[in-house]
Structure formats: C-alpha cells, structure tokens
Amino acid sequence: MKDQAPKLPDRVAVVVVGGGIIGVSAAYFLAKRGVPVLLLEKGRLAGEQSSRNWGFVRQQGRDPAELPTIIESLRIWRGLEAEIGESVGFKQAGVLYLAESEETEHRFATWLDLARQYQLDTRMLSAEEARAALPETTGRWRSALTTPSDARAEPSMAVPALARAARRLGADIREGCAVRGLDLAGGQVAGVLTEAGRVACDTVLVAAGAWSGVFCARHGIPLPQLKVRGSVFRTGPAPLITDRAVWSMEVAFRRRADGGYTVAHGGVTDHPVTPATFRYMRRFWPSFRAERKRLQIRLDRRFWDELTMPRRWAMDRESPFESVRTLDPAPNGKVLAQARANLVRLFPQLKDITIAEQWAGMIDVTPDAVPVIGPVAQRPGLYVATGFSGHGFGIGPGAGKLAADLASGSPTTVDPSPFRLERFA
Ligand SMILES: Cc1cc2nc3c(=O)[nH]c(=O)nc-3n(C[C@H](O)[C@H](O)[C@H](O)COP(=O)(O)OP(=O)(O)OC[C@H]3O[C@@H](n4cnc5c(N)ncnc54)[C@H](O)[C@@H]3O)c2cc1C
C-alpha cells in the first residue's frame, strides 16, 4: 500500500500516531482549528479496538475522573451527524445495567450518588420495573440502573465517517504506514521516523491503543499498560427486545443499525499473561483483585509472541508495528457460546438467532482504568492519549478533542489533570 501512496509531507505541525477513534477524533479537531495534521495508521483505520467494541456510549458506571469528558463527548456525539453530514449510527436510547446480587446493587447505588452530583438522569429501577423494561424475559434481577441520556453508535461507521470529515477539513490521513519512533533533537520532538521516511514536526500525539506502551518504552518512557481480550459476536436481524444497551453479568447486548444485536458475555474477559503482566504486577494488583470474578487468566502463545518482540529496534529496520499490521486475536468460542446460551435463556424471543460473525479485540488497560491524556514531561513536544481501558469508544470524540486542544496549546473545555501520565510515576 505504501508503495503507491503519495510521498509523505516533509513537515507538518502535528503527527498523530494511530487511526482509532482517539487519533481520528484528535485529527478532526486539529483540522477544525486549522492545524496542519498528519495521521499515520500502521494497518487500516479503526482496524483494532475502535471497530471491535460493543458500541456503548455511556456515562453510567464511569470513574468520576472521566465524567466531565464523557459529558462533553456525548454533547459532541449528539451533534456529530449534523456536523459531518454522515451517519455514525448514533441513537440516544439509554443504557440498562441489571443487578443480580446485593454486591452489584450496592455498586449501582454508590454510582447513583455520583450521577446526582453531575445532574445526570440516572435512575435505579425496582425488580418489577427492570422486568417491565425487558418484555417476556425469564430473568429475575434485584434491581437495575439506567441512564436514558446514554446512547449507542456503530463502531464500524463512526471512525471512517469522522476520518472522511477530517480529510475534508484538510487533515492528511494515511493507512498502511507505521511510525517506527520519534526523531529527537536535544531531547525534544523534532519529527517522526516512519516506514516511508521522516516527517518533521514539533508535536507528536501517540494514540496507538494497545501499542502505546511499546512505542513509549522504545523511548524510555514508562507507560504501565496491559491487555485484556474481549470476545464479541453479532447476530443477523432479530426481534426488538429493547432499544437500550443492556449489561448484566450473564450477557451484554445492544441493538445494531442493521436490525441485529452485538452480543458479549457480561461477566468474562481474558487476560493473556505476557512479560508485562509480571513487570506491572504490583501496579495492577488492586484491579486484578477487584476484577477477579470476571477475569480469566490464560497462558497462551501471546506470552511467547511478546517475549520475543524487540523492545528496542533501529529506526531504519522493520519495527514491531509493521510485523503486526492489525492485532486480530481469536475470539474465545467457549465464552461466546455461553453468552449466546444466556441470551436465549433470558430472552426466548431470540431462540432463532444466528451468529453472523464473531471476533475479539485486545483492550489496553491502565492500573486505575482511567486513560492517560496529556504531555510527556520528559519529552517536550510528545503527547499521549491512550489507556482507555475498555471504554474509549463513547468518550472518544471528547477525549480526542481534549488531546487536540492540549497538543495545539489551546484552552481545554475540561480539566485534563486527572489524566496526566505522572500519576503513575
Ligand atoms: C470487545 C471490546 C468491547 C468494547 N466495548 C466498548 C464500549 O461498548 N464502549 C466504549 O466506550 N468502549 C468500548 N471498548 C473500548 C474501545 O473500543 C477502546 O477504548 C477505543 O476504541 C480505543 O481507541 P484508540 O483509538 O485508543 O485505540 P485503537 O482503536 O486500538 O486504535 C489504535 C490504532 O493505533 C494503530 N497503531 C499502533 N501503533 C502504531 C504505530 N506505531 N504507527 C501507526 N499506527 C499505529 C493501531 O493499528 C490501531 O489502529 C471496547 C473494546 C473492545 C475490544
């Protein structure tokens, strides 16, 4: 692909590394400000997490550090289709979380207090109200938490549409071009070194998802990041149960624009053990403990793949980013079979659903499950926006705008301090 692509520019103001929802949103907002921006994606736009996610656009259940940014993000989502003149499958139909245990119910009640502080429309539903929201269900829940102003969007549509809009505003967006690393002069960013040559710039924004830790480590910047694997399937067209995006420990699902559902297990994700697991064990221990019921720890070939992945490489040689153009893990078939069985048991109307496609995505997580957005103090000119810990799709436009504001030295709409990298120092 790179052989036919036009030559890269010699110089731009900002280079964005990574074409997921974060990088593309940042490029869009930079271009909107008139900042010359080049986005480089090693594979294809949204080829990794940003097209593989559930599509929940939710405020509900978030860490307080993220609330101002997700509120801003929802504001952007609401106006996005009108602004860019294309559909992103956005629908503000609410989310519904179902409590099967006292412990979950307690967590919901605690979050409701937080929602009130931010004047969100979140409500607790009784067992009867929860059942009434899900006609014909055989499920019995203690209660539910719902936020009607939450929404959903189509991951497969959102990033390509936003990228087209960014291009119309002048952003230069390339696929099939990996950034191997930074070109530094006196410790400061002077450009990027890519597989297609050097591009000079004063500012680089790393929005490389699950690869951000590898990228930063190459330049001696510690960014604690681990990966978990989420498996998902989509159905063919099926009867409508609810327009809300639904989560329970047994199954999570949301209605798709094509009349089917995107479905996953609500209570299981896999953590493939890698050398980074041991490197960051102490930092991640509290989240391992908190998530122990939902996390399946696995030892598979990823350990070997990452053990043999170079941590340092010469900039004129192939980098790890070129060896894996698109991170495409195999889905966990057992977990998906359980999710399907749970869905059909809870909603007999769906007994005839067919699985049209199944896939998995590698989710990049930080120790506190809050992203890192901001400058890297020890490398002037370098910014990161990464570590969205399984909930970066909904917050993507807001977080991308925040990253764009920071990288262009513009005033920010929200306080960026909860996201600074130095909190892990
Ligand atoms: C199964 C699953 C379900 C999820 N459900 C939800 C949900 O319902 N709601 C929600 O809000 N979030 C959800 N998420 C999380 C969400 O998808 C991510 O947080 C978000 O997409 C992260 O976006 P990103 O741009 O940071 O990373 P990515 O989408 O992973 O993009 C990073 C890009 O950078 C590129 N790249 C990396 N290194 C380089 C390099 N050196 N040079 C050039 N390019 C490079 C990669 O190829 C990749 O395309 C889910 C994720 C998964 C996997």
Coordinates of C-alpha atoms and ligand atoms in Angstrom, one line a residue:
M1 CA 0.0 0.0 0.0
K2 CA 2.8 2.4 1.0
D3 CA 4.5 1.9 -2.5
Q4 CA 1.5 3.5 -4.3
A5 CA 0.8 6.1 -1.6
P6 CA 1.8 9.7 -2.3
K7 CA 5.0 10.8 -0.6
L8 CA 4.6 11.9 3.0
P9 CA 4.9 15.7 3.6
D10 CA 8.3 16.9 4.7
R11 CA 6.8 18.9 7.6
V12 CA 3.5 19.3 9.5
A13 CA 2.6 20.8 12.8
V14 CA 1.3 17.7 14.5
V15 CA 1.7 14.0 13.7
V16 CA -0.9 11.7 15.2
V17 CA 0.2 8.0 15.6
G18 CA -2.8 5.7 15.3
G19 CA -6.1 5.7 13.5
G20 CA -8.5 4.5 16.1
I21 CA -11.4 6.7 17.5
I22 CA -9.0 8.7 19.6
G23 CA -6.4 9.5 16.9
V24 CA -9.1 10.2 14.3
S25 CA -11.1 12.4 16.7
A26 CA -7.9 14.3 17.6
A27 CA -7.1 14.8 13.9
Y28 CA -10.6 16.0 13.2
F29 CA -10.5 18.7 15.9
L30 CA -7.0 19.7 15.0
A31 CA -8.0 20.1 11.4
K32 CA -11.1 22.1 12.5
R33 CA -8.7 24.5 14.2
G34 CA -6.8 24.8 11.0
V35 CA -3.7 23.0 12.4
P36 CA -1.7 21.1 9.7
V37 CA -2.0 17.5 10.9
L38 CA -0.8 14.1 9.5
L39 CA -2.3 10.9 11.0
L40 CA -0.4 7.7 10.3
E41 CA -2.1 4.3 10.8
K42 CA 0.0 1.1 10.5
G43 CA -2.9 -1.0 9.3
R44 CA -6.3 0.3 8.5
L45 CA -8.4 2.9 10.2
A46 CA -10.2 1.5 13.2
G47 CA -8.8 -1.9 12.5
E48 CA -8.2 -2.6 16.1
Q49 CA -10.3 -1.8 19.2
S50 CA -12.3 1.0 17.6
S51 CA -14.3 -1.2 15.2
R52 CA -14.4 -4.2 17.5
N53 CA -16.2 -2.8 20.5
W54 CA -19.8 -3.1 21.8
G55 CA -20.7 0.4 20.7
F56 CA -22.0 1.6 24.1
V57 CA -21.7 5.4 24.5
R58 CA -22.3 5.7 28.2
Q59 CA -21.8 8.0 31.2
Q60 CA -23.1 5.3 33.5
G61 CA -20.6 3.4 35.6
R62 CA -17.6 5.6 34.8
D63 CA -14.9 6.7 37.1
P64 CA -15.6 10.3 38.4
A65 CA -12.3 11.4 36.7
E66 CA -14.0 10.7 33.3
L67 CA -17.4 12.3 33.9
P68 CA -16.8 15.8 32.6
T69 CA -15.1 14.4 29.5
I70 CA -17.8 11.9 28.7
I71 CA -20.5 14.6 29.2
E72 CA -18.6 16.7 26.7
S73 CA -18.2 13.7 24.4
L74 CA -22.0 13.0 24.4
R75 CA -22.6 16.6 23.5
I76 CA -20.3 16.1 20.5
W77 CA -21.9 12.8 19.6
R78 CA -25.4 14.4 19.6
G79 CA -24.4 17.0 17.1
L80 CA -21.9 14.9 15.1
E81 CA -24.1 13.5 12.3
A82 CA -25.4 17.0 11.5
E83 CA -21.9 18.5 11.7
I84 CA -20.2 16.0 9.4
G85 CA -23.2 15.2 7.2
E86 CA -22.9 11.4 7.6
S87 CA -24.5 8.7 9.8
V88 CA -22.5 7.2 12.6
G89 CA -25.4 5.0 13.8
F90 CA -25.8 7.2 16.9
K91 CA -29.0 6.7 18.9
Q92 CA -29.7 8.1 22.4
A93 CA -31.8 5.2 23.7
G94 CA -30.2 4.8 27.2
V95 CA -28.3 2.0 28.9
L96 CA -29.6 -0.5 31.4
Y97 CA -27.4 -2.4 33.9
L98 CA -29.0 -5.3 35.7
A99 CA -28.1 -6.2 39.3
E100 CA -28.2 -9.9 40.1
S101 CA -26.5 -9.7 43.5
E102 CA -26.5 -7.5 46.6
E103 CA -22.9 -6.5 45.8
T104 CA -23.8 -5.3 42.3
E105 CA -26.8 -3.5 43.6
H106 CA -24.6 -1.7 46.2
R107 CA -22.2 -0.6 43.5
F108 CA -25.1 0.8 41.5
A109 CA -26.4 2.7 44.5
T110 CA -23.0 4.2 45.1
W111 CA -22.7 5.3 41.5
L112 CA -26.2 6.8 41.6
D113 CA -24.9 9.3 44.3
L114 CA -22.2 10.3 41.9
A115 CA -24.7 10.7 39.0
R116 CA -26.7 13.1 41.2
Q117 CA -23.6 15.3 41.8
Y118 CA -23.3 15.6 38.0
Q119 CA -27.1 16.1 37.5
L120 CA -27.3 13.0 35.2
D121 CA -30.7 11.5 34.6
T122 CA -29.6 8.1 36.1
R123 CA -32.3 6.2 38.0
M124 CA -32.5 3.0 39.9
L125 CA -35.3 0.6 38.8
S126 CA -37.0 -1.9 41.0
A127 CA -37.1 -5.6 40.1
E128 CA -40.6 -5.1 38.6
E129 CA -39.5 -2.1 36.6
A130 CA -36.5 -3.9 35.3
R131 CA -38.6 -6.8 34.1
A132 CA -41.1 -4.4 32.5
A133 CA -38.3 -2.8 30.6
L134 CA -37.4 -6.2 29.1
P135 CA -40.7 -7.8 27.8
E136 CA -41.0 -11.6 28.0
T137 CA -37.7 -12.0 29.9
T138 CA -37.3 -15.1 32.1
G139 CA -34.6 -13.2 34.1
R140 CA -35.0 -12.2 37.8
W141 CA -32.9 -9.3 38.9
R142 CA -32.9 -7.5 42.2
S143 CA -32.9 -4.1 40.5
A144 CA -31.4 -2.1 37.6
L145 CA -29.6 1.1 36.9
T146 CA -30.5 3.2 33.9
T147 CA -29.4 6.4 32.3
P148 CA -31.8 7.5 29.5
S149 CA -29.4 10.1 28.1
D150 CA -26.7 7.4 27.4
A151 CA -26.5 6.1 23.8
R152 CA -25.0 3.8 21.3
A153 CA -23.3 4.2 18.0
E154 CA -22.0 1.9 15.2
P155 CA -18.2 1.3 15.7
S156 CA -17.8 0.2 12.0
M157 CA -19.3 3.5 10.8
A158 CA -18.1 6.1 13.3
V159 CA -14.3 6.3 12.7
P160 CA -14.4 6.1 8.8
A161 CA -17.0 8.8 8.8
L162 CA -15.0 11.0 11.1
A163 CA -11.9 10.4 9.1
R164 CA -13.6 11.5 5.9
A165 CA -14.8 14.6 7.7
A166 CA -11.3 15.3 9.0
R167 CA -9.9 14.9 5.4
R168 CA -12.5 17.4 4.1
L169 CA -11.1 19.9 6.7
G170 CA -7.6 19.3 5.4
A171 CA -6.2 16.5 7.7
D172 CA -3.7 14.2 5.9
I173 CA -4.7 10.7 6.9
R174 CA -2.7 7.6 5.7
E175 CA -3.2 3.9 6.2
G176 CA -0.5 1.2 6.0
C177 CA 2.2 3.5 7.3
A178 CA 3.7 2.6 10.7
V179 CA 5.6 5.2 12.8
R180 CA 8.7 3.4 14.0
G181 CA 9.6 6.1 16.5
L182 CA 10.4 9.7 17.4
D183 CA 13.1 11.8 15.9
L184 CA 14.6 13.7 18.8
A185 CA 16.8 16.7 18.8
G186 CA 18.3 17.8 22.2
G187 CA 15.7 15.6 23.9
Q188 CA 12.8 17.4 22.2
V189 CA 10.5 16.1 19.5
A190 CA 11.8 17.1 16.0
G191 CA 9.8 14.6 13.9
V192 CA 8.7 11.0 13.4
L193 CA 10.6 8.2 11.6
T194 CA 8.2 6.1 9.6
E195 CA 8.5 3.1 7.3
A196 CA 8.1 5.6 4.5
G197 CA 10.6 8.1 5.7
R198 CA 11.0 11.1 8.1
V199 CA 8.4 13.8 8.7
A200 CA 9.5 16.9 10.7
C201 CA 7.1 18.2 13.3
D202 CA 7.2 19.9 16.7
T203 CA 4.4 17.8 18.2
V204 CA 3.5 14.1 18.2
L205 CA 0.4 12.7 19.7
V206 CA 0.6 8.9 20.4
A207 CA -2.9 7.4 20.2
A208 CA -1.7 3.9 19.5
G209 CA -4.1 1.9 21.7
A210 CA -2.6 -1.4 22.7
W211 CA 0.7 -0.4 21.2
S212 CA 1.3 2.9 23.1
G213 CA 3.2 1.2 25.8
V214 CA 5.6 -0.5 23.3
F215 CA 6.0 2.8 21.5
C216 CA 6.8 4.8 24.6
A217 CA 9.1 2.1 26.1
R218 CA 11.3 2.4 23.0
H219 CA 12.0 6.0 24.0
G220 CA 12.4 5.2 27.7
I221 CA 9.0 6.5 28.8
P222 CA 7.3 4.1 31.3
L223 CA 3.6 3.7 30.5
P224 CA 2.1 0.9 32.5
Q225 CA -0.3 -0.9 30.2
L226 CA -1.7 -4.4 30.0
K227 CA -4.1 -6.1 27.6
V228 CA -7.3 -8.0 28.1
R229 CA -9.2 -9.8 25.4
G230 CA -12.9 -9.2 24.8
S231 CA -14.9 -11.6 22.6
V232 CA -18.0 -10.5 20.7
F233 CA -20.5 -11.7 18.2
R234 CA -23.2 -10.1 16.1
T235 CA -26.5 -11.7 15.1
G236 CA -28.5 -11.5 11.9
P237 CA -31.7 -9.5 12.1
A238 CA -33.8 -10.4 15.2
P239 CA -36.9 -9.2 17.1
L240 CA -36.5 -6.0 19.0
I241 CA -36.3 -6.5 22.8
T242 CA -35.3 -3.1 23.8
D243 CA -33.5 -0.1 22.3
R244 CA -31.4 0.3 25.4
A245 CA -27.9 -1.1 25.5
V246 CA -28.1 -3.8 28.2
W247 CA -25.4 -5.2 30.5
S248 CA -25.7 -8.0 33.0
M249 CA -23.1 -10.4 34.4
E250 CA -24.5 -13.1 32.1
V251 CA -24.8 -11.2 28.8
A252 CA -24.4 -7.7 27.3
F253 CA -26.1 -6.6 24.1
R254 CA -27.2 -3.7 22.1
R255 CA -29.4 -3.2 19.1
R256 CA -27.5 -2.7 15.8
A257 CA -28.4 -0.3 13.0
D258 CA -28.8 -3.5 10.7
G259 CA -31.5 -4.9 13.0
G260 CA -29.4 -7.5 14.7
Y261 CA -27.5 -7.4 18.0
T262 CA -23.9 -7.0 19.1
V263 CA -23.6 -9.5 22.0
A264 CA -20.9 -10.4 24.5
H265 CA -20.6 -12.1 27.9
G266 CA -21.0 -9.5 30.6
G267 CA -19.0 -11.3 33.2
V268 CA -15.9 -12.7 31.5
T269 CA -12.8 -11.2 29.8
D270 CA -9.5 -12.9 29.3
H271 CA -6.1 -11.7 30.4
P272 CA -3.4 -13.4 28.3
V273 CA -0.3 -13.4 30.6
T274 CA 2.7 -11.7 29.0
P275 CA 6.0 -10.5 30.3
A276 CA 4.3 -7.1 31.0
T277 CA 2.0 -8.9 33.5
F278 CA 5.0 -9.6 35.7
R279 CA 6.6 -6.2 35.0
Y280 CA 3.5 -4.4 36.2
M281 CA 2.0 -6.9 38.6
R282 CA 2.4 -4.7 41.7
R283 CA 0.6 -1.7 40.0
F284 CA -2.2 -3.8 38.6
W285 CA -2.7 -5.9 41.7
P286 CA -5.7 -3.9 43.1
S287 CA -7.5 -4.0 39.8
F288 CA -6.8 -7.8 39.4
R289 CA -8.3 -8.3 42.8
A290 CA -11.4 -6.1 42.1
E291 CA -12.0 -7.8 38.7
R292 CA -11.0 -11.4 39.8
K293 CA -14.5 -12.8 39.3
R294 CA -14.6 -11.5 35.7
L295 CA -11.0 -12.1 34.6
Q296 CA -9.9 -15.4 33.2
I297 CA -6.1 -15.5 33.3
R298 CA -4.6 -17.5 30.4
L299 CA -1.2 -18.6 29.4
D300 CA -1.1 -18.9 25.6
R301 CA 1.2 -18.1 22.7
R302 CA 0.9 -14.3 23.4
F303 CA 3.4 -14.8 26.2
W304 CA 6.0 -16.1 23.7
D305 CA 5.0 -13.5 21.0
E306 CA 5.5 -10.6 23.4
L307 CA 8.6 -12.2 25.0
T308 CA 10.3 -12.3 21.6
M309 CA 9.0 -8.9 20.5
P310 CA 12.0 -6.5 20.4
R311 CA 11.9 -3.7 23.0
R312 CA 14.5 -1.7 21.1
W313 CA 14.8 -1.5 17.3
A314 CA 16.8 0.5 14.8
M315 CA 14.7 3.2 13.1
D316 CA 15.9 2.1 9.6
R317 CA 14.7 -1.5 10.2
E318 CA 11.2 -3.1 10.4
S319 CA 9.6 -2.3 13.8
P320 CA 7.1 -4.5 15.7
F321 CA 4.3 -2.2 14.4
E322 CA 5.0 -3.5 10.8
S323 CA 5.1 -7.1 11.9
V324 CA 1.5 -6.9 13.2
R325 CA -0.5 -4.6 10.9
T326 CA -3.7 -5.4 12.7
L327 CA -4.0 -7.0 16.1
D328 CA -6.6 -9.6 15.4
P329 CA -6.9 -12.1 18.3
A330 CA -9.0 -15.2 18.0
P331 CA -12.3 -14.9 19.9
N332 CA -12.9 -17.2 22.9
G333 CA -15.5 -19.6 21.5
K334 CA -16.4 -21.1 24.8
V335 CA -17.3 -17.7 26.3
L336 CA -19.3 -16.7 23.3
A337 CA -21.2 -20.0 23.3
Q338 CA -22.1 -19.2 27.0
A339 CA -23.1 -15.7 26.1
R340 CA -25.4 -17.0 23.4
A341 CA -27.0 -19.6 25.6
N342 CA -27.6 -16.9 28.4
L343 CA -29.1 -14.5 25.8
V344 CA -31.5 -17.1 24.5
R345 CA -32.4 -18.4 28.0
L346 CA -33.1 -14.8 29.2
F347 CA -34.9 -13.8 26.1
P348 CA -36.8 -16.7 24.5
Q349 CA -37.9 -14.4 21.6
L350 CA -34.3 -14.7 20.4
K351 CA -34.2 -18.5 20.2
D352 CA -33.7 -18.5 16.4
I353 CA -30.8 -16.0 16.3
T354 CA -28.0 -16.8 14.1
I355 CA -24.4 -15.8 14.7
A356 CA -23.4 -13.8 11.6
E357 CA -19.8 -13.0 12.8
Q358 CA -17.6 -13.3 15.8
W359 CA -14.4 -11.6 16.7
A360 CA -12.2 -10.4 19.6
G361 CA -10.3 -7.2 20.5
M362 CA -7.3 -6.5 22.7
I363 CA -8.3 -3.8 25.2
D364 CA -5.5 -1.7 26.6
V365 CA -5.8 -1.0 30.3
T366 CA -4.1 1.2 32.8
P367 CA -3.7 0.3 36.5
D368 CA -6.6 2.6 37.5
A369 CA -8.7 2.0 34.4
V370 CA -8.6 5.7 33.6
P371 CA -6.9 6.9 30.4
V372 CA -3.7 8.9 30.0
I373 CA -4.2 12.1 28.1
G374 CA -1.6 14.8 28.1
P375 CA 2.0 15.8 27.6
V376 CA 5.0 13.7 28.5
A377 CA 7.1 15.9 30.7
Q378 CA 10.4 14.3 29.9
R379 CA 10.0 14.7 26.1
P380 CA 8.8 18.2 25.1
G381 CA 6.5 18.0 22.1
L382 CA 5.3 14.5 22.9
Y383 CA 1.6 13.9 24.0
V384 CA -0.2 10.6 24.6
A385 CA -3.9 9.8 24.6
T386 CA -4.3 6.1 25.4
G387 CA -5.2 3.5 28.0
F388 CA -9.0 3.8 27.6
S389 CA -9.4 0.6 29.5
G390 CA -12.4 -0.8 27.7
H391 CA -14.5 2.4 27.5
G392 CA -12.8 4.7 25.0
F393 CA -15.4 4.5 22.2
G394 CA -18.0 6.6 23.9
I395 CA -15.6 9.1 25.3
G396 CA -13.6 9.1 22.1
P397 CA -14.7 12.3 20.5
G398 CA -14.4 14.2 23.8
A399 CA -11.1 12.7 24.6
G400 CA -9.8 13.3 21.1
K401 CA -10.9 16.9 21.4
L402 CA -9.1 17.2 24.7
A403 CA -5.9 15.7 23.2
A404 CA -6.2 18.1 20.2
D405 CA -6.6 21.1 22.5
L406 CA -3.6 20.1 24.6
A407 CA -1.4 19.3 21.6
S408 CA -2.2 22.6 19.9
G409 CA -1.8 24.7 23.1
S410 CA -5.5 25.7 23.1
P411 CA -7.7 26.2 26.1
T412 CA -9.4 22.9 27.2
T413 CA -13.1 22.5 27.8
V414 CA -12.5 20.0 30.7
D415 CA -9.8 19.7 33.3
P416 CA -7.1 17.4 32.0
S417 CA -5.3 16.9 35.3
P418 CA -6.9 13.5 36.3
F419 CA -5.4 12.0 33.1
R420 CA -1.8 13.0 33.5
L421 CA 0.8 10.3 33.0
E422 CA 2.8 11.4 36.1
R423 CA 0.2 9.9 38.3
F424 CA 1.9 6.5 37.7
A425 CA 5.4 7.9 38.5
Ligands
LIG1 C1 -14.5 -6.1 22.8 C2 -14.5 -4.7 23.2 C3 -15.6 -4.0 23.6 C4 -15.6 -2.7 24.0 N1 -16.8 -2.0 24.3 C5 -16.8 -0.7 24.4 C6 -18.0 0.0 24.6 O1 -19.1 -0.6 24.5 N2 -18.0 1.4 24.8 C7 -16.8 2.0 24.8 O2 -16.8 3.2 25.1 N3 -15.6 1.4 24.6 C8 -15.6 0.1 24.4 N4 -14.4 -0.6 24.2 C9 -13.1 0.1 24.2 C10 -12.9 1.0 23.0 O3 -13.1 0.2 21.8 C11 -11.4 1.5 23.1 O4 -11.2 2.1 24.3 C12 -11.2 2.5 22.0 O5 -11.6 2.0 20.7 C13 -9.7 2.9 22.0 O6 -9.4 3.7 20.9 P1 -7.9 4.0 20.5 O7 -8.0 4.9 19.3 O8 -7.2 4.4 21.7 O9 -7.3 2.6 20.1 P2 -7.4 1.6 18.8 O10 -8.8 1.6 18.3 O11 -6.9 0.3 19.3 O12 -6.5 2.3 17.8 C14 -5.1 2.4 17.9 C15 -4.6 2.4 16.5 O13 -3.2 2.7 16.5 C16 -2.5 2.0 15.5 N5 -1.1 2.0 15.8 C17 -0.5 1.5 16.8 N6 0.8 1.7 16.8 C18 1.1 2.4 15.7 C19 2.3 2.9 15.1 N7 3.4 2.8 15.6 N8 2.1 3.5 13.9 C20 0.9 3.7 13.3 N9 -0.2 3.2 13.8 C21 -0.1 2.6 15.0 C22 -3.2 0.6 15.6 O14 -3.0 -0.1 14.4 C23 -4.6 1.0 15.9 O15 -5.4 1.1 14.7 C24 -14.4 -2.0 23.9 C25 -13.2 -2.6 23.4 C26 -13.3 -3.9 23.0 C27 -12.1 -4.6 22.4

